[in-house]
mmCIF file of C-alpha atoms (C1' of nucleotides) in Angstrom:
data_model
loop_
_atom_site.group_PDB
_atom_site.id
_atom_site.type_symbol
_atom_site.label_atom_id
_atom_site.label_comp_id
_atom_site.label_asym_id
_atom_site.label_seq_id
_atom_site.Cartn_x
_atom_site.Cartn_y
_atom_site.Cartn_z
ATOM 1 C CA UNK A 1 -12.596 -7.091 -63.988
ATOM 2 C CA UNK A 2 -12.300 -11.030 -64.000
ATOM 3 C CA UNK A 3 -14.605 -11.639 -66.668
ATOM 4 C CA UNK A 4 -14.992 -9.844 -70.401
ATOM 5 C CA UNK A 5 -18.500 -8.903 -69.419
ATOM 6 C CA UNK A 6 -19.080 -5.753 -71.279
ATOM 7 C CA UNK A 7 -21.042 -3.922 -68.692
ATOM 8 C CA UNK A 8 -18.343 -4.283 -65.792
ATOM 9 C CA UNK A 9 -15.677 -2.378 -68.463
ATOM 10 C CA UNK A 10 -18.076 0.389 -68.629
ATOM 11 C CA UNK A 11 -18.379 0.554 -65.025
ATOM 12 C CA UNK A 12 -14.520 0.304 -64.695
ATOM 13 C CA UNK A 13 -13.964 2.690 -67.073
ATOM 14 C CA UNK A 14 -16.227 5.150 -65.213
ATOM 15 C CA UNK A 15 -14.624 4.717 -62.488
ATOM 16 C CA UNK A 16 -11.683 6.491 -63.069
ATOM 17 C CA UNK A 17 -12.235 11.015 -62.174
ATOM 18 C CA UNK A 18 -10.076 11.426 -64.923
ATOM 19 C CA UNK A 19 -11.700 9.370 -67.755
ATOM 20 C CA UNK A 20 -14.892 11.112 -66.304
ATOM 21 C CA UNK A 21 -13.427 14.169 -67.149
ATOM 22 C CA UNK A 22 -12.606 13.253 -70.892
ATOM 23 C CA UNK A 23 -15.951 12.426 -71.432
ATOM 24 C CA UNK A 24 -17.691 15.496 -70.019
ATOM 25 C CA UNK A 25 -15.404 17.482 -72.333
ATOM 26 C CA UNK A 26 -16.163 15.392 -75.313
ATOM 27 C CA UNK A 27 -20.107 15.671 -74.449
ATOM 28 C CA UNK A 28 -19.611 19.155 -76.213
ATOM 29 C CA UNK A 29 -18.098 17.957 -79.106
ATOM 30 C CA UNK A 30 -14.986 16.321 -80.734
ATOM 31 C CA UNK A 31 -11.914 16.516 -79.932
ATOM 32 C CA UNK A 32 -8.018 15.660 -80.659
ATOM 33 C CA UNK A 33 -5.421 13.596 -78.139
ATOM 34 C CA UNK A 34 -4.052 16.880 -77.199
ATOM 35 C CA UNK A 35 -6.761 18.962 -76.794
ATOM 36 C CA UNK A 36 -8.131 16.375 -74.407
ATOM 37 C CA UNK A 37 -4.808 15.950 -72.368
ATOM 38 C CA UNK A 38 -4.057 19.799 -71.981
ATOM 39 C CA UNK A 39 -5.963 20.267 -68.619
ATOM 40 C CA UNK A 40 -4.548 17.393 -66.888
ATOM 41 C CA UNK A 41 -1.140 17.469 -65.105
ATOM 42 C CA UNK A 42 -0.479 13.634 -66.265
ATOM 43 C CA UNK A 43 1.555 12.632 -69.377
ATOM 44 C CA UNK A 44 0.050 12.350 -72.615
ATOM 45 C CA UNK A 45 0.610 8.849 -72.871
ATOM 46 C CA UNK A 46 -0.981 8.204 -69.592
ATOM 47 C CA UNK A 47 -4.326 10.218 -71.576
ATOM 48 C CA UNK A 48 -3.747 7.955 -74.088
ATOM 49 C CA UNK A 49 -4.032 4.608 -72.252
ATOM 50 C CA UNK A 50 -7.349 6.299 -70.136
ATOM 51 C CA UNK A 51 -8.718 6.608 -74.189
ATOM 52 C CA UNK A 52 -7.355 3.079 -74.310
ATOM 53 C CA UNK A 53 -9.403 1.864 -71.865
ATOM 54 C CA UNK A 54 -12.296 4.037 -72.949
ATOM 55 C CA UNK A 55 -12.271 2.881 -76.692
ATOM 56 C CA UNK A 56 -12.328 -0.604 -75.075
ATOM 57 C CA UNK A 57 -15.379 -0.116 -73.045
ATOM 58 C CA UNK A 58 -17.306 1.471 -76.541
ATOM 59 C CA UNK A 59 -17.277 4.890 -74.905
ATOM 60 C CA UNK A 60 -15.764 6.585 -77.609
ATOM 61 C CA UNK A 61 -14.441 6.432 -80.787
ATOM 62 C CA UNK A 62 -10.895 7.355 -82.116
ATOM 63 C CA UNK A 63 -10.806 8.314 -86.482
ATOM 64 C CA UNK A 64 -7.437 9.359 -87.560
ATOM 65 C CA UNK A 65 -7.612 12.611 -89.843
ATOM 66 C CA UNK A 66 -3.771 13.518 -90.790
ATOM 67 C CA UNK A 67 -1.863 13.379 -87.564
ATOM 68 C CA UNK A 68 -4.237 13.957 -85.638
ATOM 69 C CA UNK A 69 -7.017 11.239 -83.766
ATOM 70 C CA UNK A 70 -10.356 12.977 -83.460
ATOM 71 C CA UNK A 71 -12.274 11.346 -80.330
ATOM 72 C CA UNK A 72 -15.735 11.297 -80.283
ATOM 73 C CA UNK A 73 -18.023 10.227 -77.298
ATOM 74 C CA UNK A 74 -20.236 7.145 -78.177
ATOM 75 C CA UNK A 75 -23.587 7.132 -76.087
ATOM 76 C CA UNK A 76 -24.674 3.258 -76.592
ATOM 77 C CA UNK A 77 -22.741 2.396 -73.271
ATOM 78 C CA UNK A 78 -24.653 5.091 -70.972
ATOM 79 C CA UNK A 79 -27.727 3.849 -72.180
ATOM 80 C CA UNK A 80 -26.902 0.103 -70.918
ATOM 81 C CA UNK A 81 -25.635 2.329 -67.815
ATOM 82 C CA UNK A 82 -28.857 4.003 -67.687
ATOM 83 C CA UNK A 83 -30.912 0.545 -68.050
ATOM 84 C CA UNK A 84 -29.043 -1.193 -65.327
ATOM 85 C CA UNK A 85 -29.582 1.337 -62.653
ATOM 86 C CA UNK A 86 -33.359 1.528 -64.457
ATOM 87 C CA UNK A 87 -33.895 -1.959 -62.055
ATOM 88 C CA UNK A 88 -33.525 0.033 -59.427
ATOM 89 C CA UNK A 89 -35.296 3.138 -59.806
ATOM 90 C CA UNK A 90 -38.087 1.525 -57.695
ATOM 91 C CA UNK A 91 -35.966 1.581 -54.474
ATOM 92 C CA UNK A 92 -35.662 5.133 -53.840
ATOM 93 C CA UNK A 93 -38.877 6.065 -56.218
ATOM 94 C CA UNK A 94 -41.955 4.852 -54.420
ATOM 95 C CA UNK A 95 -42.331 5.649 -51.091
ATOM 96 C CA UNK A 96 -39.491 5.942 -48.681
ATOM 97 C CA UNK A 97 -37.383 8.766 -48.988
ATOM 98 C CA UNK A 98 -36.750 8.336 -45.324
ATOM 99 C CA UNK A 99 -34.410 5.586 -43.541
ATOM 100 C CA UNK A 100 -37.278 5.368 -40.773
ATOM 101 C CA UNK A 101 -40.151 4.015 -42.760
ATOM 102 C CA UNK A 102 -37.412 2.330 -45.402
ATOM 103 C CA UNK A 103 -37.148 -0.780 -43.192
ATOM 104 C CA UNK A 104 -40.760 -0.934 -42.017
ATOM 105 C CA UNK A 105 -42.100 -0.955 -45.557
ATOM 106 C CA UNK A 106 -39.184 -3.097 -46.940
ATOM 107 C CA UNK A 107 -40.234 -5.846 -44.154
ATOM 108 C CA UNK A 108 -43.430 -5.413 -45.140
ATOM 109 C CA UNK A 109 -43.100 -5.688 -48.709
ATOM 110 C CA UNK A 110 -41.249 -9.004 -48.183
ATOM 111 C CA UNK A 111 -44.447 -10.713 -46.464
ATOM 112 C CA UNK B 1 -9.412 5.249 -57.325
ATOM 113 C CA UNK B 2 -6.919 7.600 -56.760
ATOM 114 C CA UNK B 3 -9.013 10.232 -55.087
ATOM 115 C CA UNK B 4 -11.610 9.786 -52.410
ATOM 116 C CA UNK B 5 -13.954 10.981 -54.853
ATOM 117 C CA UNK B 6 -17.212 9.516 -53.501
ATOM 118 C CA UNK B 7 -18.688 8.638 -57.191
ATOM 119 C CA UNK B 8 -15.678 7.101 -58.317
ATOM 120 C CA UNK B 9 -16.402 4.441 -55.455
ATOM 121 C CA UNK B 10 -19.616 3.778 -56.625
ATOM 122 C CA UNK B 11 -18.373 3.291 -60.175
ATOM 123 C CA UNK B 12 -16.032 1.180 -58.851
ATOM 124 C CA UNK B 13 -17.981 -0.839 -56.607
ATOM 125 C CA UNK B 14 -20.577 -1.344 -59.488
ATOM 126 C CA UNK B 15 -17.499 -2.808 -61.854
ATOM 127 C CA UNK B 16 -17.521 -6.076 -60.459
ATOM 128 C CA UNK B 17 -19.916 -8.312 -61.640
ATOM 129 C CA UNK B 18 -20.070 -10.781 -58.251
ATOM 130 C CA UNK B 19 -20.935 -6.938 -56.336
ATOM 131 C CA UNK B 20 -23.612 -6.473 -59.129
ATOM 132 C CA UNK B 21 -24.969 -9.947 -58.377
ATOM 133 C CA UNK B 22 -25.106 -9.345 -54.502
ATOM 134 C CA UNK B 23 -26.917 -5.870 -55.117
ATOM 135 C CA UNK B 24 -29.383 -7.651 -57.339
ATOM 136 C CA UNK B 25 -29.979 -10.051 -54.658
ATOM 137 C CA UNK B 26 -30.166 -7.350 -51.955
ATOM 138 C CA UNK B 27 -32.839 -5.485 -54.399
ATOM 139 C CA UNK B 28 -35.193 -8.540 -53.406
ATOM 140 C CA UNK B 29 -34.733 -8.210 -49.569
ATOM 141 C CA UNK B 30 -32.154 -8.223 -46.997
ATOM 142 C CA UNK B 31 -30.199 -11.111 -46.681
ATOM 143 C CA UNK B 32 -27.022 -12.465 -44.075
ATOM 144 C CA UNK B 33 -23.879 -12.629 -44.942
ATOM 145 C CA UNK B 34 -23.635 -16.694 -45.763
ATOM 146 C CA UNK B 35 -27.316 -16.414 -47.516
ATOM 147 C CA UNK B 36 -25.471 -13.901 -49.860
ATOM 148 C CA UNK B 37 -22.003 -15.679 -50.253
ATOM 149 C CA UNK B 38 -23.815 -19.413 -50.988
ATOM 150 C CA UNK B 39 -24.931 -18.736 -54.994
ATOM 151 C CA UNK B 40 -20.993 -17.840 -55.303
ATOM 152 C CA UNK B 41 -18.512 -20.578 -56.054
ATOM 153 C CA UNK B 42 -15.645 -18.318 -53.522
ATOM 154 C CA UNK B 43 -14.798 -18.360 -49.848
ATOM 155 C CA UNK B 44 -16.562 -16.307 -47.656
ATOM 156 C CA UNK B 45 -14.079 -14.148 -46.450
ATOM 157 C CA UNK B 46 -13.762 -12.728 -50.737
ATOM 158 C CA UNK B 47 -17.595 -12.480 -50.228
ATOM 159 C CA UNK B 48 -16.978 -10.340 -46.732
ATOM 160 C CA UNK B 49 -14.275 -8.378 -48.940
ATOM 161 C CA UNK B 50 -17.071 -7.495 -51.496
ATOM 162 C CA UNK B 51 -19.088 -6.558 -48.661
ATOM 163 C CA UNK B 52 -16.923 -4.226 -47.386
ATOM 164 C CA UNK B 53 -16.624 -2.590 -50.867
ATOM 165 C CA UNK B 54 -19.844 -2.000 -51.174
ATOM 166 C CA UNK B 55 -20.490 -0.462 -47.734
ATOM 167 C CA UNK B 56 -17.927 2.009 -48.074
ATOM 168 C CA UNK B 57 -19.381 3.018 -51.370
ATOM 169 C CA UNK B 58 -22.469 3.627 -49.243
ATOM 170 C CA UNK B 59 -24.845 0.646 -51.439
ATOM 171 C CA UNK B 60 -25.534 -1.062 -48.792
ATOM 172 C CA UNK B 61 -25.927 -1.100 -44.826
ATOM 173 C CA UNK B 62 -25.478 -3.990 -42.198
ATOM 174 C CA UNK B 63 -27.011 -3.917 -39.157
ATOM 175 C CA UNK B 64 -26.277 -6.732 -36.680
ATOM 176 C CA UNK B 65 -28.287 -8.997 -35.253
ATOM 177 C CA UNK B 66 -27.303 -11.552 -32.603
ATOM 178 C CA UNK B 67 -24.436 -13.804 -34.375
ATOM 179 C CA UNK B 68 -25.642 -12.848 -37.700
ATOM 180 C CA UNK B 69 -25.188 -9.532 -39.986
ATOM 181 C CA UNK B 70 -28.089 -8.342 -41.610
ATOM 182 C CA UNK B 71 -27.429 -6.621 -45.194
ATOM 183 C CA UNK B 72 -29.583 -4.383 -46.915
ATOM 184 C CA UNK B 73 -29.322 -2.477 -49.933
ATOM 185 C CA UNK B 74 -29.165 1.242 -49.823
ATOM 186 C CA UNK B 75 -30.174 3.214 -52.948
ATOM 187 C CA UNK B 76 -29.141 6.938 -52.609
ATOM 188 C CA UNK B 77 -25.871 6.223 -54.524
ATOM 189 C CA UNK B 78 -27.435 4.292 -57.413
ATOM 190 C CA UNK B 79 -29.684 7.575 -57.594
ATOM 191 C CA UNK B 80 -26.433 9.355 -57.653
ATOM 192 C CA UNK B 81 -25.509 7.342 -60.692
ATOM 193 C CA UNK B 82 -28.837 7.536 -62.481
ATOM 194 C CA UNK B 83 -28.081 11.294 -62.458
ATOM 195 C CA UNK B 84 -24.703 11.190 -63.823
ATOM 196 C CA UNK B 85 -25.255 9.335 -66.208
ATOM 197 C CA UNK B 86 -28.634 11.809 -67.274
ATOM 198 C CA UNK B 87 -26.489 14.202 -68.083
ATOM 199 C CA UNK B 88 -25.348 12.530 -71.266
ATOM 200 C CA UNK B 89 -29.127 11.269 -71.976
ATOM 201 C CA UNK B 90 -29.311 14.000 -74.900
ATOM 202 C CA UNK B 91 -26.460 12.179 -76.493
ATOM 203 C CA UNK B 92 -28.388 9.276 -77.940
ATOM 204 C CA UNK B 93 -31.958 10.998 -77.773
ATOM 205 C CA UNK B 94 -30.795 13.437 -80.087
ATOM 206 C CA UNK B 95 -28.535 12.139 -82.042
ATOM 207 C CA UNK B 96 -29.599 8.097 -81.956
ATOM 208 C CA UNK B 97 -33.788 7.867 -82.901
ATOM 209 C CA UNK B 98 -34.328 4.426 -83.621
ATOM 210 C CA UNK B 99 -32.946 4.135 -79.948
ATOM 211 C CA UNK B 100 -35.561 6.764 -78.779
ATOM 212 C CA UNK B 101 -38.105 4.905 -76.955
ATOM 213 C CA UNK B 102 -35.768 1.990 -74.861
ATOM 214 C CA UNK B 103 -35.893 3.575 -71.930
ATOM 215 C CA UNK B 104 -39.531 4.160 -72.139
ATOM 216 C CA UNK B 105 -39.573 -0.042 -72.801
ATOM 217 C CA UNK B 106 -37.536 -0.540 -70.444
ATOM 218 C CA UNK B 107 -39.826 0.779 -67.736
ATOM 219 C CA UNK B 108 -43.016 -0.540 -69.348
ATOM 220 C CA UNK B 109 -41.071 -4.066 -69.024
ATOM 221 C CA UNK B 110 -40.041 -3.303 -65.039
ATOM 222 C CA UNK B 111 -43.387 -2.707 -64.062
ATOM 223 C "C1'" DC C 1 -17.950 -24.813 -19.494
ATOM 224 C "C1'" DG C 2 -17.201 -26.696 -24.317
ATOM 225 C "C1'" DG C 3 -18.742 -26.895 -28.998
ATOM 226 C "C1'" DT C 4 -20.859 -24.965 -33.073
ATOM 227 C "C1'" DT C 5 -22.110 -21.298 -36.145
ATOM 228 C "C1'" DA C 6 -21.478 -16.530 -38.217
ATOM 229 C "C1'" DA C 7 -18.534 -13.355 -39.727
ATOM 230 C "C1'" DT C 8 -14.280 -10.662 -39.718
ATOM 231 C "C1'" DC C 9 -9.223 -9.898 -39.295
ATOM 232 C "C1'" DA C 10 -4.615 -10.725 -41.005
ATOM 233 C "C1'" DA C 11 -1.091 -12.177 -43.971
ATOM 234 C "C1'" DC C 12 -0.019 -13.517 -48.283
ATOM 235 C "C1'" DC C 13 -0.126 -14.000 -53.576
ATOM 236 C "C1'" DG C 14 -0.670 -13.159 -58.662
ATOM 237 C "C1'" DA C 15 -2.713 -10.006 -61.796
ATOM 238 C "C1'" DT C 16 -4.043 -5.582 -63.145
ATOM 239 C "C1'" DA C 17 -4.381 -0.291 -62.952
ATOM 240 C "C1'" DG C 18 -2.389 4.010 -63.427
ATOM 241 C "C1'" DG C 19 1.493 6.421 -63.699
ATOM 242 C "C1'" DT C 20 6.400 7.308 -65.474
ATOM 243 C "C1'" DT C 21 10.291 7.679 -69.152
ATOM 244 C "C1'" DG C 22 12.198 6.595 -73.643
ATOM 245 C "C1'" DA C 23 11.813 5.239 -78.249
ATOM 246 C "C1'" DG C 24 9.254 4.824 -82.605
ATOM 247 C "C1'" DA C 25 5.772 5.558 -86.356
ATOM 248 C "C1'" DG C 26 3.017 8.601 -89.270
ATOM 249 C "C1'" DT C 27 2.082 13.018 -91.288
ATOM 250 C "C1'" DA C 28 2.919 17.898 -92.666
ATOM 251 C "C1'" DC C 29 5.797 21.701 -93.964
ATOM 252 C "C1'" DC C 30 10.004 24.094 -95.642
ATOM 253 C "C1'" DG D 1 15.317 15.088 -97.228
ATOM 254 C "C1'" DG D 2 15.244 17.134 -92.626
ATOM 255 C "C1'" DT D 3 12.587 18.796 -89.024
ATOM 256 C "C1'" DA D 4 8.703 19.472 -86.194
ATOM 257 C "C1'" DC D 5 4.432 17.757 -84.408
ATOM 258 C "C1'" DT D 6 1.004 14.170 -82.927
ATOM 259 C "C1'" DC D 7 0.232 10.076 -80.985
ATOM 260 C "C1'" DT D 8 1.279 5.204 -79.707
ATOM 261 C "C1'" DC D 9 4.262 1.333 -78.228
ATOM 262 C "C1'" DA D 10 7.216 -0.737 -74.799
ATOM 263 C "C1'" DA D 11 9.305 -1.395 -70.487
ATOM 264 C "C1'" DC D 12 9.154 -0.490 -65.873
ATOM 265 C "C1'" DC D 13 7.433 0.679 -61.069
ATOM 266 C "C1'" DT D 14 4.221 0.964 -57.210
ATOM 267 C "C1'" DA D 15 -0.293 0.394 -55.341
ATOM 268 C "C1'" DT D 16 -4.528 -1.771 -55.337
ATOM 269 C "C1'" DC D 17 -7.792 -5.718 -56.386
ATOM 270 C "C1'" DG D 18 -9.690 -10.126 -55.937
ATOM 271 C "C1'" DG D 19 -8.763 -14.228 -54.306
ATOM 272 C "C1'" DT D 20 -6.690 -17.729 -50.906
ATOM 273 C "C1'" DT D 21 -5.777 -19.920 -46.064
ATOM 274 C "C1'" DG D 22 -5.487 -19.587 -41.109
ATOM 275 C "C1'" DA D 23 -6.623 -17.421 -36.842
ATOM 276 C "C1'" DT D 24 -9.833 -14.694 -34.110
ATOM 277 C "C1'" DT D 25 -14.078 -12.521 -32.239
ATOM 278 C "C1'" DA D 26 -18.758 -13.002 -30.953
ATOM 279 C "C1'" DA D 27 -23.019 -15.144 -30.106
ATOM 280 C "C1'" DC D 28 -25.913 -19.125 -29.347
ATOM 281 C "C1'" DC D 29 -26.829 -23.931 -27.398
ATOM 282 C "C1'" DG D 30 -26.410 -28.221 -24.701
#
DNA sequence: CGGTTAATCAACCGATAGGTTGAGAGTACC
DNA sequence: GGTACTCTCAACCTATCGGTTGATTAACCG
């Protein structure tokens, strides 16, 4: 990530299995620092640089309630996800669903 | 990328915003190598590297022809994507209104 | 054959990612 | 106040990323 584009941290931050995993567990609802690092055989201050780096990219959202940080998914990033692969819905939409006629009709679409 | 988790690839193929440039590109038509590296201000061989990246996170395909290679984008794993990411589409339906019809604009805007 | 063009391979380099351990800050509870 | 618990900060280490330059492979052309 070279530039501070916003859209390449939320790809970045995606791409990590682990970070994936936070937010699928924080789809169903909030959570605290520990409750989010207990299935993972990592440190808790490793899970606490992957929120680092989620927080950064606007994919959640840390409030501090006593001692503990309640993490809460933020959706706003998906949707710019969901837009940007939007452009390419077309590509594997219309038509061609197999590799034979994909290069015929792309040739053809190009004339 | 620690694991050779296939999605992770994609995600982080997709981070870089050069990549994202040559798929957008690609999305147009197929294109050779030096027609995709010549809008970019870096040496080819960075442009090969990005190539590479790409291929092995299945985007795209090159086939080659005589002295040239022939790239062309390949959509299955931006389909992949799309459906990740739909799993967390509730998230801002439900919760975010005002944001309700984007998508819907979105695609009115594509076509 | 020799020269030119297209693209990759290979080695290297600085920066960053993802992990570790150790220490520190903030809050609650007795 | 002392102790326990939750979480972050800081330093460090290794591997990978994105870029460079230089050499190499492969095809065409005169």
């Amino acid at each position: 990530m070279t530039t501070a584009d916003p859209i390449s941290g939320v790809f970045a931050a995606l791409a990590d299995p682990t970070r994936r995993a936070i937010l699928a567990r924080l789809a169903s609802g909030e959570a605290t620092v520990n409750e989010l690092a207990e299935p993972f055989p990592i440190s808790l201050q490793a899970i606490s640089k992957h929120l680092n780096v989620l927080e950064r990219a606007g994919l959640i959202a840390r409030t501090r309630e006593a001692q503990w940080r309640r993490c809460r998914i933020e959706p706003a990033p998906l949707r710019d996800i969901a837009g940007w692969v939007e452009q390419y819905r077309r590509l594997w939409e219309e038509r061609y669903d197999t590799l034979g006629g994909y290069l015929d009709d792309l040739q053809k679409e190009q004339s």
